[in-house]
Amino acid sequence: MAEMDYSLEGKKVYVAGSTGMVGSAILRKLAQEGCEAFGSTRQDVDLTRQAEVEAWFDKTRPDAVFLAAARVGGIMANRTRPATFLYENLMIEANIIEAAHQSGVEKLLFLGSSCIYPKAAKQPYTEDQLMQGPLEPTNEGYAIAKIAGIRMCEYYREQYGVNFISAMPTNLYGTGDNYDLETGHVLPALVRRIHEAKLAGEDSITIWGTGSPMREFMHADDCADALVFLMKRYKGAEHVNVGTEHEVSIYDLARMIAKLTGFEGEIRRDTSKPDGSPRKLMDSSRLHGLGWSSTISLKEGLARTVEEFRALHAAGDL
Ligand code: GDP
């Protein structure tokens, strides 16, 4: 295992984006690390406003920062509001990275996203393919902002000698996910649709596309575990991919969810809907080589997710 670079014990650790799925998972994980971890809400600080961010850092004086705050959304939101995605993400990153530097933060971890690799990148995506070709046009604004954040961490290291690092998580799911069918990703959408089909006694559900695209899914708690590991043990300039290295077809994912929800009907395919990319797998060998391994299998993570969704649905809390 990579040697310890930064001990979190007794440190003040700020999680920017703590109300989101990944940020809240990081906060839960930090509860076991003997540090004083805290987040912020929009009432505490608007992260797109530089003066507010500076005042927040002056007031809270964190030793370490997880930068998990971002404007995120599905393909439709990205396509229709590219200016918002570019502007807000650039502002959040620039404000936090600069304030962290100004206030003497000892270590910062910035989160990128697997969708920022070039459209034609070779599978599985290795870290060195960043910026090696044109981006996927539908989320280019978001991707450019995230690439800028990664470069900022690299440049701040070079110019100021600070210990700022970046990680690139794969597709995540878990507690606090977005179950909206229009804007959400496939996993929460299928959990919702299949559970509701079971409750309604329907005899089939229809997935979009052929069902053959392959995707990698990681539970947000597993990702948070990897991010805390990197905060403690990684100090390199290049970003690190964070994934499980396991992939599943959309059809098999639907079958697993059907089994967990008790849905016994047919799973149909609507091939008039787009498949998107046939495969999206990240090469996470660098992370695994540092000594981290995934502990939440898709089967276990899905079982937890279906249970949580059942409770939310029954309580009318969606
Ligand atoms: P992607 O990973 O960026 O392509 O985004 P998604 O998570 O939205 O979709 C992944 C794959 O799941 C695509 O091939 C979709 O066509 C397929 N899919 C099947 N059923 C659904 C559904 O109900 N919702 C979504 N979002 N995708 C679905």
Short mmCIF file of C-alpha atoms and ligand atoms in Angstrom, two decimals:
data_model
loop_
_atom_site.label_atom_id
_atom_site.label_comp_id
_atom_site.label_asym_id
_atom_site.label_seq_id
_atom_site.Cartn_x
_atom_site.Cartn_y
_atom_site.Cartn_z
CA MET A 1 0.00 0.00 0.00
CA ALA A 2 1.18 3.54 -0.81
CA GLU A 3 2.68 5.20 2.24
CA MET A 4 0.82 7.77 4.30
CA ASP A 5 1.16 11.27 2.88
CA TYR A 6 -1.38 13.21 4.93
CA SER A 7 -2.98 12.18 8.21
CA LEU A 8 -6.52 13.49 8.69
CA GLU A 9 -6.46 12.94 12.43
CA GLY A 10 -7.32 16.03 14.41
CA LYS A 11 -7.65 18.09 11.21
CA LYS A 12 -10.42 20.47 10.16
CA VAL A 13 -11.75 19.11 6.90
CA TYR A 14 -14.16 21.03 4.67
CA VAL A 15 -16.32 19.11 2.19
CA ALA A 16 -17.56 21.53 -0.49
CA GLY A 17 -20.68 19.99 -2.01
CA SER A 18 -21.68 18.18 1.17
CA THR A 19 -25.37 18.27 0.29
CA GLY A 20 -24.80 16.22 -2.87
CA MET A 21 -24.54 12.45 -3.26
CA VAL A 22 -20.72 12.23 -3.24
CA GLY A 23 -20.12 15.05 -0.75
CA SER A 24 -22.52 13.55 1.79
CA ALA A 25 -20.87 10.13 1.35
CA ILE A 26 -17.46 11.75 2.01
CA LEU A 27 -18.80 13.38 5.19
CA ARG A 28 -20.13 10.01 6.42
CA LYS A 29 -16.78 8.39 5.70
CA LEU A 30 -14.84 11.17 7.46
CA ALA A 31 -16.83 10.50 10.63
CA GLN A 32 -14.53 7.46 11.11
CA GLU A 33 -11.28 9.36 10.53
CA GLY A 34 -10.85 11.23 13.82
CA CYS A 35 -11.08 14.62 12.16
CA GLU A 36 -13.46 17.54 12.47
CA ALA A 37 -15.36 17.37 9.19
CA PHE A 38 -17.92 19.92 8.07
CA GLY A 39 -19.86 20.92 4.97
CA SER A 40 -21.79 23.97 3.87
CA THR A 41 -25.22 24.74 2.49
CA ARG A 42 -26.16 27.47 0.04
CA GLN A 43 -27.30 29.56 3.02
CA ASP A 44 -23.79 29.35 4.52
CA VAL A 45 -21.93 30.29 1.36
CA ASP A 46 -22.73 30.70 -2.34
CA LEU A 47 -19.70 28.98 -3.89
CA THR A 48 -20.06 30.90 -7.17
CA ARG A 49 -19.35 34.18 -5.33
CA GLN A 50 -15.67 34.82 -4.67
CA ALA A 51 -16.11 37.25 -1.76
CA GLU A 52 -18.41 34.78 0.03
CA VAL A 53 -15.98 31.91 -0.49
CA GLU A 54 -13.06 33.97 0.85
CA ALA A 55 -15.10 34.97 3.90
CA TRP A 56 -16.07 31.31 4.46
CA PHE A 57 -12.42 30.19 4.40
CA ASP A 58 -11.44 33.06 6.73
CA LYS A 59 -14.15 32.03 9.15
CA THR A 60 -13.72 28.24 9.06
CA ARG A 61 -9.95 27.88 8.41
CA PRO A 62 -9.92 24.30 7.08
CA ASP A 63 -6.68 22.25 6.98
CA ALA A 64 -7.93 20.04 4.15
CA VAL A 65 -10.62 20.37 1.46
CA PHE A 66 -12.61 17.91 -0.65
CA LEU A 67 -13.90 19.85 -3.67
CA ALA A 68 -17.04 17.86 -4.50
CA ALA A 69 -19.27 20.83 -5.31
CA ALA A 70 -20.50 21.10 -8.89
CA ARG A 71 -23.49 21.90 -11.04
CA VAL A 72 -24.39 18.45 -12.40
CA GLY A 73 -27.15 17.17 -14.64
CA GLY A 74 -28.12 14.65 -17.30
CA ILE A 75 -27.76 14.96 -21.03
CA MET A 76 -30.84 17.18 -21.49
CA ALA A 77 -29.84 19.72 -18.86
CA ASN A 78 -26.28 19.83 -20.22
CA ARG A 79 -27.43 20.27 -23.79
CA THR A 80 -29.91 23.05 -23.13
CA ARG A 81 -27.91 25.06 -20.56
CA PRO A 82 -24.22 24.77 -21.52
CA ALA A 83 -23.47 28.34 -20.40
CA THR A 84 -24.73 27.61 -16.89
CA PHE A 85 -22.69 24.41 -16.62
CA LEU A 86 -19.51 26.08 -17.81
CA TYR A 87 -19.94 29.28 -15.79
CA GLU A 88 -21.00 27.81 -12.45
CA ASN A 89 -18.43 25.02 -12.43
CA LEU A 90 -15.58 27.35 -13.39
CA MET A 91 -16.56 29.82 -10.67
CA ILE A 92 -16.90 27.17 -7.95
CA GLU A 93 -13.50 25.64 -8.74
CA ALA A 94 -11.63 28.90 -9.21
CA ASN A 95 -13.05 30.41 -6.01
CA ILE A 96 -12.35 27.38 -3.83
CA ILE A 97 -8.90 26.52 -5.20
CA GLU A 98 -7.71 30.13 -4.92
CA ALA A 99 -9.22 30.62 -1.43
CA ALA A 100 -7.67 27.31 -0.30
CA HIS A 101 -4.28 28.49 -1.53
CA GLN A 102 -4.67 31.96 0.04
CA SER A 103 -5.70 30.57 3.40
CA GLY A 104 -2.91 27.97 3.55
CA VAL A 105 -4.93 24.76 3.12
CA GLU A 106 -2.51 21.82 3.47
CA LYS A 107 -4.20 19.42 1.08
CA LEU A 108 -7.05 19.64 -1.43
CA LEU A 109 -8.70 16.95 -3.51
CA PHE A 110 -10.62 18.04 -6.61
CA LEU A 111 -13.22 15.78 -8.24
CA GLY A 112 -13.41 15.51 -12.03
CA SER A 113 -15.68 13.11 -13.88
CA SER A 114 -15.23 10.28 -16.38
CA CYS A 115 -17.26 12.13 -19.04
CA ILE A 116 -14.43 14.58 -19.63
CA TYR A 117 -12.30 12.13 -21.59
CA PRO A 118 -12.30 12.68 -25.37
CA LYS A 119 -15.23 11.22 -27.27
CA ALA A 120 -12.92 8.85 -29.15
CA ALA A 121 -10.72 7.89 -26.19
CA LYS A 122 -9.61 4.25 -26.13
CA GLN A 123 -11.34 1.88 -23.73
CA PRO A 124 -10.70 1.51 -20.89
CA TYR A 125 -9.90 5.20 -20.34
CA THR A 126 -6.41 5.69 -18.97
CA GLU A 127 -5.44 8.92 -17.22
CA ASP A 128 -3.07 9.97 -20.01
CA GLN A 129 -5.89 10.27 -22.57
CA LEU A 130 -7.16 13.53 -21.10
CA MET A 131 -7.02 16.36 -23.70
CA GLN A 132 -6.02 14.00 -26.49
CA GLY A 133 -9.04 14.67 -28.71
CA PRO A 134 -12.37 16.48 -29.17
CA LEU A 135 -14.96 16.15 -26.37
CA GLU A 136 -18.45 14.72 -26.45
CA PRO A 137 -20.40 17.79 -27.71
CA THR A 138 -23.48 17.26 -25.49
CA ASN A 139 -21.59 17.97 -22.25
CA GLU A 140 -18.66 19.98 -23.51
CA GLY A 141 -19.32 22.98 -21.22
CA TYR A 142 -19.25 20.79 -18.12
CA ALA A 143 -16.18 18.90 -19.35
CA ILE A 144 -14.19 22.06 -20.14
CA ALA A 145 -14.89 23.39 -16.65
CA LYS A 146 -13.79 20.11 -15.05
CA ILE A 147 -10.63 19.95 -17.17
CA ALA A 148 -9.86 23.52 -16.08
CA GLY A 149 -10.19 22.42 -12.43
CA ILE A 150 -7.74 19.57 -12.95
CA ARG A 151 -5.26 21.90 -14.65
CA MET A 152 -5.68 24.46 -11.88
CA CYS A 153 -4.61 21.88 -9.31
CA GLU A 154 -1.59 21.01 -11.45
CA TYR A 155 -0.61 24.63 -12.03
CA TYR A 156 -1.06 25.61 -8.36
CA ARG A 157 1.24 22.72 -7.44
CA GLU A 158 3.84 23.90 -9.96
CA GLN A 159 3.64 27.60 -9.19
CA TYR A 160 3.01 27.55 -5.43
CA GLY A 161 4.25 24.12 -4.35
CA VAL A 162 0.90 23.16 -2.78
CA ASN A 163 -0.37 19.59 -2.31
CA PHE A 164 -3.53 19.77 -4.45
CA ILE A 165 -4.62 16.54 -6.21
CA SER A 166 -7.47 15.39 -8.49
CA ALA A 167 -9.57 12.25 -8.81
CA MET A 168 -11.83 11.15 -11.65
CA PRO A 169 -14.81 9.07 -10.48
CA THR A 170 -16.78 6.76 -12.78
CA ASN A 171 -20.63 6.65 -12.88
CA LEU A 172 -21.84 6.82 -9.30
CA TYR A 173 -25.09 5.82 -7.62
CA GLY A 174 -26.25 5.56 -4.02
CA THR A 175 -27.91 7.42 -1.16
CA GLY A 176 -29.33 10.77 -2.24
CA ASP A 177 -29.35 9.92 -5.96
CA ASN A 178 -31.57 11.71 -8.48
CA TYR A 179 -34.61 9.50 -9.20
CA ASP A 180 -36.17 11.88 -11.70
CA LEU A 181 -36.87 9.94 -14.89
CA GLU A 182 -36.15 12.85 -17.21
CA THR A 183 -32.91 14.12 -15.73
CA GLY A 184 -31.52 11.07 -13.93
CA HIS A 185 -29.04 8.46 -15.09
CA VAL A 186 -29.94 4.92 -16.01
CA LEU A 187 -29.45 3.14 -12.68
CA PRO A 188 -31.77 5.24 -10.50
CA ALA A 189 -34.23 5.52 -13.43
CA LEU A 190 -34.44 1.73 -13.73
CA VAL A 191 -34.79 1.25 -9.97
CA ARG A 192 -37.73 3.62 -10.04
CA ARG A 193 -39.39 2.28 -13.17
CA ILE A 194 -39.06 -1.38 -12.22
CA HIS A 195 -40.23 -0.87 -8.63
CA GLU A 196 -43.23 1.12 -9.82
CA ALA A 197 -44.03 -1.53 -12.46
CA LYS A 198 -43.99 -4.18 -9.74
CA LEU A 199 -46.33 -2.15 -7.50
CA ALA A 200 -48.70 -1.50 -10.41
CA GLY A 201 -48.72 -5.22 -11.31
CA GLU A 202 -47.51 -4.53 -14.85
CA ASP A 203 -46.33 -7.46 -16.94
CA SER A 204 -43.44 -5.71 -18.73
CA ILE A 205 -41.09 -2.78 -18.58
CA THR A 206 -39.20 -1.25 -21.49
CA ILE A 207 -35.61 -0.12 -21.29
CA TRP A 208 -34.22 2.49 -23.68
CA GLY A 209 -32.00 1.26 -26.48
CA THR A 210 -30.77 -2.26 -27.15
CA GLY A 211 -29.69 -3.00 -23.58
CA SER A 212 -26.26 -4.01 -24.82
CA PRO A 213 -24.21 -0.91 -23.87
CA MET A 214 -21.75 -1.69 -21.09
CA ARG A 215 -21.38 0.62 -18.09
CA GLU A 216 -19.34 0.71 -14.93
CA PHE A 217 -21.19 1.67 -11.72
CA MET A 218 -19.71 2.53 -8.36
CA HIS A 219 -21.54 3.06 -5.08
CA ALA A 220 -20.99 6.60 -3.73
CA ASP A 221 -19.83 5.15 -0.37
CA ASP A 222 -17.22 3.03 -2.15
CA CYS A 223 -16.11 6.13 -4.06
CA ALA A 224 -15.91 8.17 -0.83
CA ASP A 225 -13.71 5.43 0.65
CA ALA A 226 -11.36 5.70 -2.36
CA LEU A 227 -11.30 9.52 -2.15
CA VAL A 228 -10.38 9.50 1.54
CA PHE A 229 -7.71 6.91 0.72
CA LEU A 230 -6.27 9.22 -1.98
CA MET A 231 -6.37 12.24 0.34
CA LYS A 232 -4.23 10.27 2.79
CA ARG A 233 -1.94 8.40 0.41
CA TYR A 234 -1.63 10.13 -2.97
CA LYS A 235 0.48 13.20 -3.69
CA GLY A 236 1.07 13.02 -7.45
CA ALA A 237 0.38 15.74 -10.01
CA GLU A 238 -1.67 13.60 -12.39
CA HIS A 239 -5.34 12.87 -11.65
CA VAL A 240 -6.35 9.35 -10.61
CA ASN A 241 -9.27 7.41 -12.08
CA VAL A 242 -11.66 6.05 -9.46
CA GLY A 243 -13.68 3.02 -10.49
CA THR A 244 -14.33 -0.60 -9.69
CA GLU A 245 -13.14 -2.00 -13.05
CA HIS A 246 -16.36 -4.05 -13.25
CA GLU A 247 -18.86 -3.47 -16.00
CA VAL A 248 -22.36 -4.70 -16.73
CA SER A 249 -24.71 -4.46 -19.70
CA ILE A 250 -27.81 -2.29 -19.30
CA TYR A 251 -29.99 -5.37 -19.88
CA ASP A 252 -28.24 -7.34 -17.12
CA LEU A 253 -28.50 -4.34 -14.82
CA ALA A 254 -32.26 -4.28 -15.44
CA ARG A 255 -32.43 -8.01 -14.67
CA MET A 256 -30.56 -7.57 -11.39
CA ILE A 257 -32.92 -4.77 -10.36
CA ALA A 258 -35.95 -6.84 -11.39
CA LYS A 259 -34.77 -9.67 -9.17
CA LEU A 260 -34.26 -7.37 -6.18
CA THR A 261 -37.64 -5.67 -6.55
CA GLY A 262 -39.46 -8.96 -7.16
CA PHE A 263 -40.56 -7.88 -10.64
CA GLU A 264 -41.18 -10.99 -12.72
CA GLY A 265 -42.47 -9.43 -15.93
CA GLU A 266 -40.73 -9.16 -19.25
CA ILE A 267 -37.88 -6.72 -19.94
CA ARG A 268 -38.42 -5.20 -23.39
CA ARG A 269 -36.09 -2.97 -25.39
CA ASP A 270 -37.06 0.21 -27.20
CA THR A 271 -34.50 0.40 -29.97
CA SER A 272 -35.88 3.72 -31.23
CA LYS A 273 -34.19 5.30 -28.17
CA PRO A 274 -30.45 6.01 -28.31
CA ASP A 275 -27.87 3.65 -26.83
CA GLY A 276 -25.25 6.32 -26.39
CA SER A 277 -21.70 5.13 -26.09
CA PRO A 278 -21.38 1.32 -26.46
CA ARG A 279 -18.92 1.09 -23.59
CA LYS A 280 -17.60 3.43 -20.88
CA LEU A 281 -15.02 1.81 -18.70
CA MET A 282 -12.21 3.48 -16.83
CA ASP A 283 -8.81 2.01 -16.26
CA SER A 284 -8.44 2.29 -12.48
CA SER A 285 -5.22 0.32 -12.26
CA ARG A 286 -3.31 3.26 -10.83
CA LEU A 287 -5.73 3.52 -7.87
CA HIS A 288 -5.73 -0.24 -7.36
CA GLY A 289 -1.94 -0.26 -7.65
CA LEU A 290 -1.76 2.19 -4.75
CA GLY A 291 -3.43 -0.48 -2.61
CA TRP A 292 -7.11 0.47 -2.66
CA SER A 293 -9.82 -2.03 -3.53
CA SER A 294 -13.55 -1.76 -3.90
CA THR A 295 -15.64 -3.30 -1.11
CA ILE A 296 -19.21 -2.68 -2.30
CA SER A 297 -20.13 -5.03 -5.15
CA LEU A 298 -22.84 -4.00 -7.60
CA LYS A 299 -25.09 -6.70 -6.16
CA GLU A 300 -24.74 -5.41 -2.61
CA GLY A 301 -24.91 -1.73 -3.59
CA LEU A 302 -28.04 -2.35 -5.66
CA ALA A 303 -29.70 -4.23 -2.81
CA ARG A 304 -29.08 -1.24 -0.51
CA THR A 305 -30.29 1.18 -3.16
CA VAL A 306 -33.51 -0.73 -3.83
CA GLU A 307 -34.22 -0.84 -0.06
CA GLU A 308 -33.60 2.90 0.28
CA PHE A 309 -35.75 3.64 -2.75
CA ARG A 310 -38.61 1.51 -1.35
CA ALA A 311 -38.55 3.51 1.87
CA LEU A 312 -38.45 6.87 0.04
CA HIS A 313 -41.25 5.80 -2.27
CA ALA A 314 -43.44 4.49 0.56
CA ALA A 315 -42.94 7.75 2.48
CA GLY A 316 -43.79 9.79 -0.66
CA ASP A 317 -40.37 11.41 -0.26
CA LEU A 318 -39.18 11.64 -3.86
P1 GDP B 1 -24.65 7.61 -20.27
O1 GDP B 1 -23.94 6.63 -19.40
O2 GDP B 1 -23.99 8.95 -20.32
O3 GDP B 1 -24.91 7.05 -21.66
O4 GDP B 1 -26.07 7.96 -19.62
P2 GDP B 1 -27.30 7.16 -19.01
O5 GDP B 1 -26.97 6.67 -17.63
O6 GDP B 1 -28.47 8.14 -19.07
O7 GDP B 1 -27.63 5.93 -19.98
C1 GDP B 1 -26.88 4.75 -20.04
C2 GDP B 1 -27.52 3.73 -20.97
O8 GDP B 1 -28.73 3.21 -20.37
C3 GDP B 1 -27.92 4.25 -22.35
O9 GDP B 1 -27.63 3.21 -23.29
C4 GDP B 1 -29.44 4.40 -22.23
O10 GDP B 1 -30.10 4.31 -23.47
C5 GDP B 1 -29.78 3.21 -21.35
N1 GDP B 1 -31.09 3.27 -20.66
C6 GDP B 1 -32.02 2.27 -20.65
N2 GDP B 1 -33.10 2.64 -19.96
C7 GDP B 1 -32.88 3.88 -19.49
C8 GDP B 1 -33.66 4.79 -18.68
O11 GDP B 1 -34.78 4.52 -18.26
N3 GDP B 1 -33.07 6.00 -18.37
C9 GDP B 1 -31.81 6.32 -18.81
N4 GDP B 1 -31.28 7.52 -18.46
N5 GDP B 1 -31.07 5.49 -19.59
C10 GDP B 1 -31.59 4.29 -19.93
#
